[in-house]
Amino acid sequence: MVEMLEEKRESWGTRGSFILAGIGSAVGLGNLWRFPYELYDHGGGAFLVPYVVAAFAIGVPMIILEFSLGHFTQRAAPYAFARGHWRLEFVGWWSVLLGFVIVTFYPVVLAWCFSYLWFSIQGIFNGGKLPWAGEGLEGVENAKHFFYDTYLGYREGLTLGGVRGHLLCPLIITWVIMHLCIFKGVSLVSKIVWLTVPLPWIMLLILTVRGLTLNGSIQGLAYYLNPDWTELAKATTWRFAFSQALFSLSLAFGVMITYASFLHRKSDLNNNAAIVGLADFGTSFVCGLAVFSTLGGMTFVTAQAGHPVPLENVAEGGPGLAFVAFPYALAQLPYAAWFSAVFFLALITLGVDSAFSITESTLAAVVDKTGWSRSMILPVMTVIGIATGLIFITPGGLNWLGIVSDFIDGTWGITFMGLLECIVLGWLWRIDVLRRHANERSDWRMGRWWNVLIRIIVPVILGSLFFWGLYDDLTSAGGFLQGLEGQWHVGNCVGMGIMLLAPAISICLNMIRGRTTQEPRIIPEGGSGQGRLIGILALGIALVAGLPLWFLFRRTLQGQLSHDTLMLAVIPALLGVMVVLVANHLLNRHDSATLRASWFARWAGIMGLLDVCCFVALLLIFKTHSQEEVSAAQTSMVAHDQLTSVSYVIIGMVTLLLTGGLGWCFYRALSAASKECEVQMPDEMPVP
Ligand code: PHE
């Protein structure tokens, strides 16, 4: 059957191309403008503890999940899910549609980068003068003024205003480039990534070496790395680490599923996933070195010149870092225009392969469903992309960009989709099929721990974050959808509308019969399923335990959570744990090639999990609230004048993790290749 699916599927030429494409998608704007700031803002080097846990204990196993799903089914996300059961197709569409929302605003940021690259190149020819240059704190204001007022024409509020003509051209250029990169399918992408992945690394290397050789760079690094261990006790630090890791690894939006669906049959999956995870982390860390050493250099220079700009005054994440702080810092230093060109070229090359990876995931999903040709669908998508991008290049566009990206990045976007993916694949699919599939062809194997991770541990973490995020939204000071005086918050309503429209459209798409609807399913149909009686009982217990938990959650929303009420939740939570364990046992026993564990057992497991998540979320909410009261008066005690010895140890450990990890991956790849050389051979299948 697999052979049947295989026919006519394109493939990556070599393993290297696939790995680079995976890295290209993962390594993007998130690495350069989000990671360094998150680290700085959440405890410096201490943030690496939750981040490394998130990236390697959760992120890499989830990449393996997406790789094996895409590779096993040889389909983009919707049909990949549908191979488990036809009703699951909508999950794939949901993730693909939300991914497409990213692709409406991500190219807009790339368009800004193109403009700034152009300004820098003009600067090179104008004797080094950059339009945002200025001195001291006034200079920072000048850089802000240039970006927000002169360039974006920014206006507060949600009224859009007219399209800014000079932003349209770079937006179209961005889309044309993305179009050209993917119009021929992965055979061309596999060549392009040999440019778009190493090039930003070279640029980053130049910026890092330059930054580290500046006077004052070490002070900059002290801000970046000196650890504040008290941050580890805050649940919010962990929350940021998890969402940053998922976003940075391009998870939950169907991208890695699609990419792996084009991989030839014998290729490794597990080791490739680990390499992508390590490369992404390494890039993020180096981005931080480049950014903070340069900001440190700027602090030194401005202090020397008698108009000091403290690093705290400019350190920020997102557009503020890339288009105000960093360009300002470069403008204080020699060869400003040259380095600023290098910086924006790095951003463009980092971002473009992430952007086209998401486009590819939507494109492949539509092609799989309809059988229409890429050359017909891609232009339509490009036009839709540019048309929706117009919203973000208006004076009010930046506000909308913030709203949409916050939703995608937050509770309803990445957290929920990651949770849904793990729950569906863990409990409704047959996860062990994927594990065996991945193990059969990989340089190293995963034990049953991986099933437990995907089925229980990751959903508990993401589910708790989901409930916690829900609480935050519903209790936000000015109201979430409606303000205290009954006025609607249009931004949140639109954001929520998009989040709800995606599943609605997905369900409709699920109902339309497509080209591949007849493909064989991996869950055996018919029969009543094994473990039905226990399953019904377990489901009953999970539902009963859910009632008091839900009731407590409602009370918490009204601000009535106390230690005693929390204690009341322990018993239903324990019942939830019990149900999860029993259901997991039933699935392990009965999910064989010919038997099917009862749907009751599956749903019991899911309900039990939600019970546990709800309890953990209550615990986290309680802890955060009691901490807020204690820590309100405390300010960080970390000194930033010198890198501490602990920071040097941190740098050493990260280097060890990266070199050791990558060394081990390559060693395993080489030894597997020498044992069975055809494993790593390029695809022998003819490319249509
Ligand atoms: N990982 C990309 C980044 O760090 C963003 C991205 C998210 C790309 C989801 C594809 C899918 O910028």
Short mmCIF file of C-alpha atoms in Angstrom, two decimals, residues 35-438:
data_model
loop_
_atom_site.label_atom_id
_atom_site.label_comp_id
_atom_site.label_asym_id
_atom_site.label_seq_id
_atom_site.Cartn_x
_atom_site.Cartn_y
_atom_site.Cartn_z
CA PHE A 35 15.33 34.16 21.35
CA PRO A 36 18.05 36.62 22.49
CA TYR A 37 15.50 38.92 24.03
CA GLU A 38 13.55 36.12 25.73
CA LEU A 39 16.80 34.93 27.26
CA TYR A 40 17.73 38.41 28.46
CA ASP A 41 14.24 39.05 29.80
CA HIS A 42 13.79 35.73 31.59
CA GLY A 43 16.83 35.18 33.71
CA GLY A 44 19.74 35.32 31.23
CA GLY A 45 21.67 32.06 31.21
CA ALA A 46 19.14 30.53 33.62
CA PHE A 47 16.55 30.58 30.81
CA LEU A 48 18.65 28.00 29.01
CA VAL A 49 17.52 25.35 31.49
CA PRO A 50 13.82 25.43 30.53
CA TYR A 51 14.69 26.15 26.92
CA VAL A 52 16.98 23.15 26.55
CA VAL A 53 14.36 20.97 28.25
CA ALA A 54 11.69 22.33 25.91
CA ALA A 55 13.78 22.00 22.77
CA PHE A 56 15.22 18.56 23.39
CA ALA A 57 12.77 16.74 25.64
CA ILE A 58 9.67 18.04 23.87
CA GLY A 59 10.74 19.73 20.62
CA VAL A 60 12.92 17.00 19.11
CA PRO A 61 10.46 14.16 19.95
CA MET A 62 7.75 16.26 18.31
CA ILE A 63 9.86 16.79 15.20
CA ILE A 64 10.32 13.03 15.09
CA LEU A 65 6.54 12.69 15.37
CA GLU A 66 5.94 15.06 12.47
CA PHE A 67 8.73 13.56 10.37
CA SER A 68 7.48 10.03 10.87
CA LEU A 69 3.86 10.97 10.19
CA GLY A 70 4.76 12.75 6.96
CA HIS A 71 7.16 10.06 5.89
CA PHE A 72 4.89 7.14 6.73
CA THR A 73 1.89 8.58 4.93
CA GLN A 74 3.77 10.45 2.18
CA ARG A 75 1.17 13.13 2.39
CA ALA A 76 0.91 16.73 3.61
CA ALA A 77 -0.79 17.26 6.99
CA PRO A 78 -4.51 16.79 6.13
CA TYR A 79 -4.17 13.40 4.46
CA ALA A 80 -1.49 12.36 6.86
CA PHE A 81 -4.00 12.68 9.69
CA ALA A 82 -6.73 11.17 7.57
CA ARG A 83 -4.76 7.95 7.18
CA GLY A 84 -5.63 7.23 10.82
CA HIS A 85 -9.32 7.87 10.31
CA TRP A 86 -11.04 9.92 7.63
CA ARG A 87 -12.66 12.12 10.25
CA LEU A 88 -9.23 13.33 11.41
CA GLU A 89 -8.42 15.13 8.17
CA PHE A 90 -9.69 18.41 9.59
CA VAL A 91 -6.88 18.44 12.18
CA GLY A 92 -4.36 18.65 9.37
CA TRP A 93 -6.29 21.40 7.61
CA TRP A 94 -6.58 23.32 10.83
CA SER A 95 -2.83 23.37 11.31
CA VAL A 96 -2.20 24.16 7.65
CA LEU A 97 -4.67 27.05 7.67
CA LEU A 98 -3.18 28.58 10.79
CA GLY A 99 0.22 28.16 9.16
CA PHE A 100 -1.10 30.09 6.19
CA VAL A 101 -2.02 32.92 8.53
CA ILE A 102 1.69 33.14 9.41
CA VAL A 103 2.51 33.40 5.76
CA THR A 104 0.33 36.48 5.43
CA PHE A 105 2.45 38.54 7.84
CA TYR A 106 5.89 36.89 7.84
CA PRO A 107 6.70 38.16 4.30
CA VAL A 108 5.71 41.66 5.41
CA VAL A 109 8.55 41.61 7.91
CA LEU A 110 10.85 40.33 5.20
CA ALA A 111 9.67 43.24 3.06
CA TRP A 112 10.80 45.66 5.78
CA CYS A 113 14.15 43.88 5.78
CA PHE A 114 14.45 44.38 2.01
CA SER A 115 13.80 48.09 2.46
CA TYR A 116 16.37 48.36 5.23
CA LEU A 117 18.86 46.42 3.14
CA TRP A 118 18.28 48.93 0.37
CA PHE A 119 18.81 51.86 2.78
CA SER A 120 22.04 50.25 3.96
CA ILE A 121 23.30 49.72 0.42
CA GLN A 122 22.48 53.35 -0.35
CA GLY A 123 24.38 54.22 2.84
CA ILE A 124 27.45 52.38 1.56
CA PHE A 125 27.43 54.55 -1.56
CA ASN A 126 26.66 57.73 0.40
CA GLY A 127 29.84 57.57 2.42
CA GLY A 128 28.33 55.50 5.23
CA LYS A 129 25.40 57.75 6.16
CA LEU A 130 22.36 55.82 7.37
CA PRO A 131 18.97 57.51 7.54
CA TRP A 132 18.33 56.41 11.13
CA ALA A 133 21.71 57.45 12.54
CA GLY A 134 21.88 59.81 15.54
CA GLU A 135 23.69 60.28 18.80
CA GLY A 136 22.86 59.39 22.39
CA LEU A 137 19.36 58.84 23.68
CA GLU A 138 18.13 61.34 21.15
CA GLY A 139 19.61 59.14 18.47
CA VAL A 140 17.57 56.20 19.76
CA GLU A 141 14.46 58.34 19.44
CA ASN A 142 15.61 59.24 15.96
CA ALA A 143 15.92 55.58 14.97
CA LYS A 144 12.46 54.94 16.42
CA HIS A 145 11.05 57.91 14.60
CA PHE A 146 12.58 56.71 11.34
CA PHE A 147 11.12 53.21 11.62
CA TYR A 148 7.70 53.98 13.02
CA ASP A 149 6.91 57.37 11.55
CA THR A 150 8.97 57.89 8.44
CA TYR A 151 9.03 54.31 7.18
CA LEU A 152 5.83 52.66 8.46
CA GLY A 153 3.80 55.83 8.93
CA TYR A 154 2.63 54.10 12.07
CA ARG A 155 -0.61 55.10 13.69
CA GLU A 156 -2.02 53.76 16.93
CA GLY A 157 -5.37 52.07 16.93
CA LEU A 158 -6.96 49.58 14.63
CA THR A 159 -7.97 51.81 11.76
CA LEU A 160 -5.92 50.67 8.82
CA GLY A 161 -5.52 53.74 6.63
CA GLY A 162 -4.23 53.56 3.06
CA VAL A 163 -1.60 51.14 1.79
CA ARG A 164 1.92 52.59 2.00
CA GLY A 165 3.13 52.54 -1.58
CA HIS A 166 6.84 52.18 -0.81
CA LEU A 167 6.19 49.02 1.20
CA LEU A 168 4.27 47.39 -1.60
CA CYS A 169 7.25 46.94 -3.87
CA PRO A 170 9.38 45.03 -1.30
CA LEU A 171 6.34 42.94 -0.38
CA ILE A 172 5.86 41.91 -3.99
CA ILE A 173 9.60 41.23 -4.31
CA THR A 174 9.43 38.96 -1.26
CA TRP A 175 6.53 36.98 -2.64
CA VAL A 176 8.10 36.72 -6.08
CA ILE A 177 11.27 35.33 -4.51
CA MET A 178 9.27 32.85 -2.43
CA HIS A 179 7.31 31.89 -5.53
CA LEU A 180 10.47 31.33 -7.54
CA CYS A 181 11.97 29.21 -4.77
CA ILE A 182 9.11 26.75 -4.58
CA PHE A 183 7.31 26.79 -7.93
CA LYS A 184 9.25 23.80 -9.17
CA GLY A 185 8.69 21.76 -6.04
CA VAL A 186 11.18 20.29 -3.63
CA SER A 187 13.66 19.39 -6.37
CA LEU A 188 14.48 23.09 -6.69
CA VAL A 189 14.06 23.85 -2.98
CA SER A 190 16.63 21.16 -2.25
CA LYS A 191 19.17 23.19 -4.22
CA ILE A 192 18.14 26.60 -2.90
CA VAL A 193 18.55 25.63 0.75
CA TRP A 194 22.25 25.08 0.12
CA LEU A 195 22.35 28.85 -0.23
CA THR A 196 19.67 30.09 2.17
CA VAL A 197 20.92 28.07 5.15
CA PRO A 198 24.71 28.56 5.09
CA LEU A 199 24.49 32.20 3.97
CA PRO A 200 22.83 33.56 7.13
CA TRP A 201 25.26 31.49 9.18
CA ILE A 202 28.16 33.22 7.45
CA MET A 203 26.49 36.61 8.03
CA LEU A 204 25.91 35.76 11.68
CA LEU A 205 29.49 34.66 12.05
CA ILE A 206 30.67 37.99 10.65
CA LEU A 207 28.37 39.90 13.04
CA THR A 208 29.40 37.76 16.00
CA VAL A 209 33.13 38.07 15.41
CA ARG A 210 32.69 41.79 14.85
CA GLY A 211 30.56 42.14 17.98
CA LEU A 212 32.90 40.15 20.19
CA THR A 213 35.92 42.17 19.14
CA LEU A 214 34.30 45.48 20.13
CA ASN A 215 35.20 47.25 23.34
CA GLY A 216 32.41 46.72 25.84
CA SER A 217 31.14 43.53 24.21
CA ILE A 218 31.70 41.53 27.39
CA GLN A 219 29.37 43.83 29.33
CA GLY A 220 26.79 43.25 26.65
CA LEU A 221 27.18 39.51 27.07
CA ALA A 222 26.82 39.94 30.81
CA TYR A 223 23.29 41.20 30.19
CA TYR A 224 22.63 38.27 27.92
CA LEU A 225 24.09 35.48 29.99
CA ASN A 226 24.58 36.32 33.67
CA PRO A 227 21.98 34.04 35.21
CA ASP A 228 19.20 35.02 37.54
CA TRP A 229 18.27 31.62 38.94
CA THR A 230 15.20 32.95 40.74
CA GLU A 231 13.53 33.17 37.32
CA LEU A 232 13.48 29.38 37.20
CA ALA A 233 10.98 29.29 40.04
CA LYS A 234 8.55 31.36 37.98
CA ALA A 235 6.13 29.37 35.91
CA THR A 236 6.06 32.13 33.27
CA THR A 237 9.72 31.54 32.43
CA TRP A 238 8.91 27.93 31.54
CA ARG A 239 5.91 29.00 29.57
CA PHE A 240 7.92 31.36 27.39
CA ALA A 241 10.58 28.70 26.90
CA PHE A 242 8.05 26.16 25.62
CA SER A 243 6.27 28.46 23.20
CA GLN A 244 9.56 29.83 21.90
CA ALA A 245 10.91 26.30 21.34
CA LEU A 246 7.79 25.14 19.45
CA PHE A 247 7.71 28.23 17.26
CA SER A 248 11.41 28.14 16.59
CA LEU A 249 11.26 24.48 15.54
CA SER A 250 8.35 25.22 13.13
CA LEU A 251 6.16 22.69 14.90
CA ALA A 252 2.37 22.32 14.93
CA PHE A 253 1.68 23.96 11.57
CA GLY A 254 2.21 20.95 9.35
CA VAL A 255 5.53 22.12 7.90
CA MET A 256 7.72 19.27 9.09
CA ILE A 257 5.01 16.75 8.12
CA THR A 258 4.98 18.09 4.59
CA TYR A 259 8.75 18.24 4.26
CA ALA A 260 9.14 14.65 5.45
CA SER A 261 6.46 13.49 3.04
CA PHE A 262 8.89 14.24 0.22
CA LEU A 263 11.69 12.18 1.75
CA HIS A 264 12.76 8.98 0.05
CA ARG A 265 11.66 5.74 1.65
CA LYS A 266 14.88 4.64 3.24
CA SER A 267 15.97 7.86 4.81
CA ASP A 268 16.69 8.31 8.49
CA LEU A 269 14.19 10.27 10.57
CA ASN A 270 15.28 10.30 14.22
CA ASN A 271 18.82 11.46 13.70
CA ASN A 272 17.74 14.10 11.19
CA ALA A 273 15.29 15.48 13.75
CA ALA A 274 18.03 15.71 16.37
CA ILE A 275 20.33 17.50 13.93
CA VAL A 276 17.60 20.04 13.09
CA GLY A 277 16.94 20.63 16.81
CA LEU A 278 20.62 21.12 17.62
CA ALA A 279 21.24 23.41 14.64
CA ASP A 280 18.26 25.54 15.55
CA PHE A 281 19.36 25.90 19.16
CA GLY A 282 22.94 26.65 18.13
CA THR A 283 21.80 29.36 15.74
CA SER A 284 19.60 30.99 18.38
CA PHE A 285 22.44 31.03 20.88
CA VAL A 286 24.90 32.54 18.42
CA CYS A 287 22.30 35.15 17.39
CA GLY A 288 22.20 36.22 21.03
CA LEU A 289 26.01 36.53 21.12
CA ALA A 290 25.92 38.70 17.99
CA VAL A 291 23.10 40.93 19.23
CA PHE A 292 24.25 41.50 22.80
CA SER A 293 27.95 41.91 22.07
CA THR A 294 27.07 44.61 19.54
CA LEU A 295 24.69 46.32 21.97
CA GLY A 296 27.51 46.18 24.55
CA GLY A 297 29.85 47.82 22.03
CA MET A 298 27.28 50.53 21.44
CA THR A 299 26.95 51.18 25.20
CA PHE A 300 30.70 51.60 25.45
CA VAL A 301 31.00 53.94 22.48
CA THR A 302 28.11 56.16 23.54
CA ALA A 303 29.49 56.39 27.09
CA GLN A 304 32.90 57.39 25.73
CA ALA A 305 31.34 60.05 23.55
CA GLY A 306 29.64 61.57 26.58
CA HIS A 307 26.04 60.75 25.66
CA PRO A 308 25.59 57.32 27.23
CA VAL A 309 22.81 54.98 26.14
CA PRO A 310 22.36 52.20 28.72
CA LEU A 311 21.67 48.77 27.26
CA GLU A 312 18.39 48.50 29.20
CA ASN A 313 17.09 51.45 27.22
CA VAL A 314 17.34 49.69 23.89
CA ALA A 315 17.02 45.98 24.72
CA GLU A 316 13.73 44.78 23.35
CA GLY A 317 12.44 41.95 21.21
CA GLY A 318 10.65 41.78 17.88
CA PRO A 319 10.62 44.65 15.42
CA GLY A 320 12.03 47.01 18.06
CA LEU A 321 15.24 44.99 18.17
CA ALA A 322 15.67 44.40 14.45
CA PHE A 323 14.60 47.78 13.15
CA VAL A 324 15.47 50.19 15.96
CA ALA A 325 17.95 48.94 18.56
CA PHE A 326 20.30 46.94 16.40
CA PRO A 327 20.44 49.37 13.46
CA TYR A 328 20.98 52.18 15.97
CA ALA A 329 23.79 50.27 17.66
CA LEU A 330 25.47 49.55 14.32
CA ALA A 331 25.19 53.20 13.37
CA GLN A 332 27.34 54.11 16.38
CA LEU A 333 30.17 51.89 15.19
CA PRO A 334 32.62 52.05 12.29
CA TYR A 335 31.54 50.65 8.90
CA ALA A 336 27.92 51.03 9.96
CA ALA A 337 26.39 50.73 6.50
CA TRP A 338 28.35 47.61 5.63
CA PHE A 339 27.43 45.77 8.79
CA SER A 340 23.88 46.89 8.60
CA ALA A 341 23.67 45.44 5.08
CA VAL A 342 25.10 42.19 6.44
CA PHE A 343 22.54 42.19 9.25
CA PHE A 344 19.51 42.68 7.01
CA LEU A 345 20.77 40.18 4.49
CA ALA A 346 21.08 37.73 7.39
CA LEU A 347 17.48 38.43 8.39
CA ILE A 348 16.24 37.98 4.83
CA THR A 349 18.07 34.73 4.25
CA LEU A 350 17.03 33.46 7.68
CA GLY A 351 13.40 34.27 7.08
CA VAL A 352 12.83 33.46 3.46
CA ASP A 353 13.17 29.68 3.79
CA SER A 354 10.91 29.68 6.86
CA ALA A 355 8.33 31.64 4.90
CA PHE A 356 8.37 29.39 1.87
CA SER A 357 8.29 26.26 4.03
CA ILE A 358 4.88 27.32 5.33
CA THR A 359 3.69 28.18 1.83
CA GLU A 360 4.85 24.75 0.69
CA SER A 361 2.90 23.07 3.46
CA THR A 362 -0.36 24.71 2.35
CA LEU A 363 0.43 24.17 -1.29
CA ALA A 364 1.18 20.47 -0.86
CA ALA A 365 -2.02 20.02 1.16
CA VAL A 366 -4.13 21.52 -1.64
CA VAL A 367 -2.29 19.53 -4.31
CA ASP A 368 -2.80 16.30 -2.35
CA LYS A 369 -6.50 16.98 -2.00
CA THR A 370 -7.34 18.21 -5.45
CA GLY A 371 -4.66 16.82 -7.68
CA TRP A 372 -4.41 20.22 -9.38
CA SER A 373 -1.00 21.29 -10.54
CA ARG A 374 1.31 23.42 -8.44
CA SER A 375 1.71 25.88 -11.26
CA MET A 376 -1.98 26.64 -11.00
CA ILE A 377 -2.34 26.83 -7.21
CA LEU A 378 0.85 28.67 -6.31
CA PRO A 379 0.06 31.87 -8.27
CA VAL A 380 -3.36 31.97 -6.62
CA MET A 381 -1.75 31.58 -3.20
CA THR A 382 0.79 34.26 -4.03
CA VAL A 383 -1.96 36.68 -4.98
CA ILE A 384 -3.90 35.85 -1.79
CA GLY A 385 -0.68 36.27 0.22
CA ILE A 386 0.07 39.68 -1.27
CA ALA A 387 -3.56 40.79 -0.93
CA THR A 388 -3.75 39.87 2.76
CA GLY A 389 -0.27 41.31 3.26
CA LEU A 390 -1.67 44.69 2.19
CA ILE A 391 -3.46 44.87 5.55
CA PHE A 392 -0.12 44.88 7.31
CA ILE A 393 1.50 47.56 5.19
CA THR A 394 -0.96 50.25 6.21
CA PRO A 395 -0.36 52.77 9.02
CA GLY A 396 -2.40 50.63 11.43
CA GLY A 397 -0.91 47.41 10.02
CA LEU A 398 1.72 46.95 12.71
CA ASN A 399 -0.99 46.75 15.38
CA TRP A 400 -2.80 44.07 13.42
CA LEU A 401 0.43 42.24 12.82
CA GLY A 402 0.99 42.18 16.58
CA ILE A 403 -2.52 40.91 17.26
CA VAL A 404 -2.45 38.16 14.65
CA SER A 405 1.04 36.97 15.54
CA ASP A 406 0.17 36.95 19.25
CA PHE A 407 -2.80 34.71 18.55
CA ILE A 408 -0.79 32.38 16.34
CA ASP A 409 1.98 32.23 18.90
CA GLY A 410 -0.22 31.97 21.91
CA THR A 411 -2.80 29.83 23.60
CA TRP A 412 -5.11 29.36 20.61
CA GLY A 413 -2.43 28.94 18.01
CA ILE A 414 0.73 27.01 18.62
CA THR A 415 -0.09 25.70 22.11
CA PHE A 416 -3.49 24.38 21.13
CA MET A 417 -2.34 22.91 17.82
CA GLY A 418 0.62 21.17 19.46
CA LEU A 419 -1.72 19.75 22.08
CA LEU A 420 -4.25 18.63 19.49
CA GLU A 421 -1.58 17.02 17.36
CA CYS A 422 -0.17 14.98 20.23
CA ILE A 423 -3.59 13.97 21.52
CA VAL A 424 -4.86 12.93 18.10
CA LEU A 425 -1.73 11.03 17.13
CA GLY A 426 -1.17 9.62 20.60
CA TRP A 427 -4.70 8.47 21.37
CA LEU A 428 -6.67 8.26 18.14
CA TRP A 429 -3.95 7.17 15.73
CA ARG A 430 -1.71 4.19 16.38
CA ILE A 431 1.39 5.93 17.60
CA ASP A 432 3.46 2.77 17.80
CA VAL A 433 3.16 2.38 14.04
CA LEU A 434 4.98 5.68 13.68
CA ARG A 435 7.64 4.76 16.21
CA ARG A 436 8.36 1.47 14.47
CA HIS A 437 8.35 3.19 11.11
CA ALA A 438 10.89 5.75 12.31
#
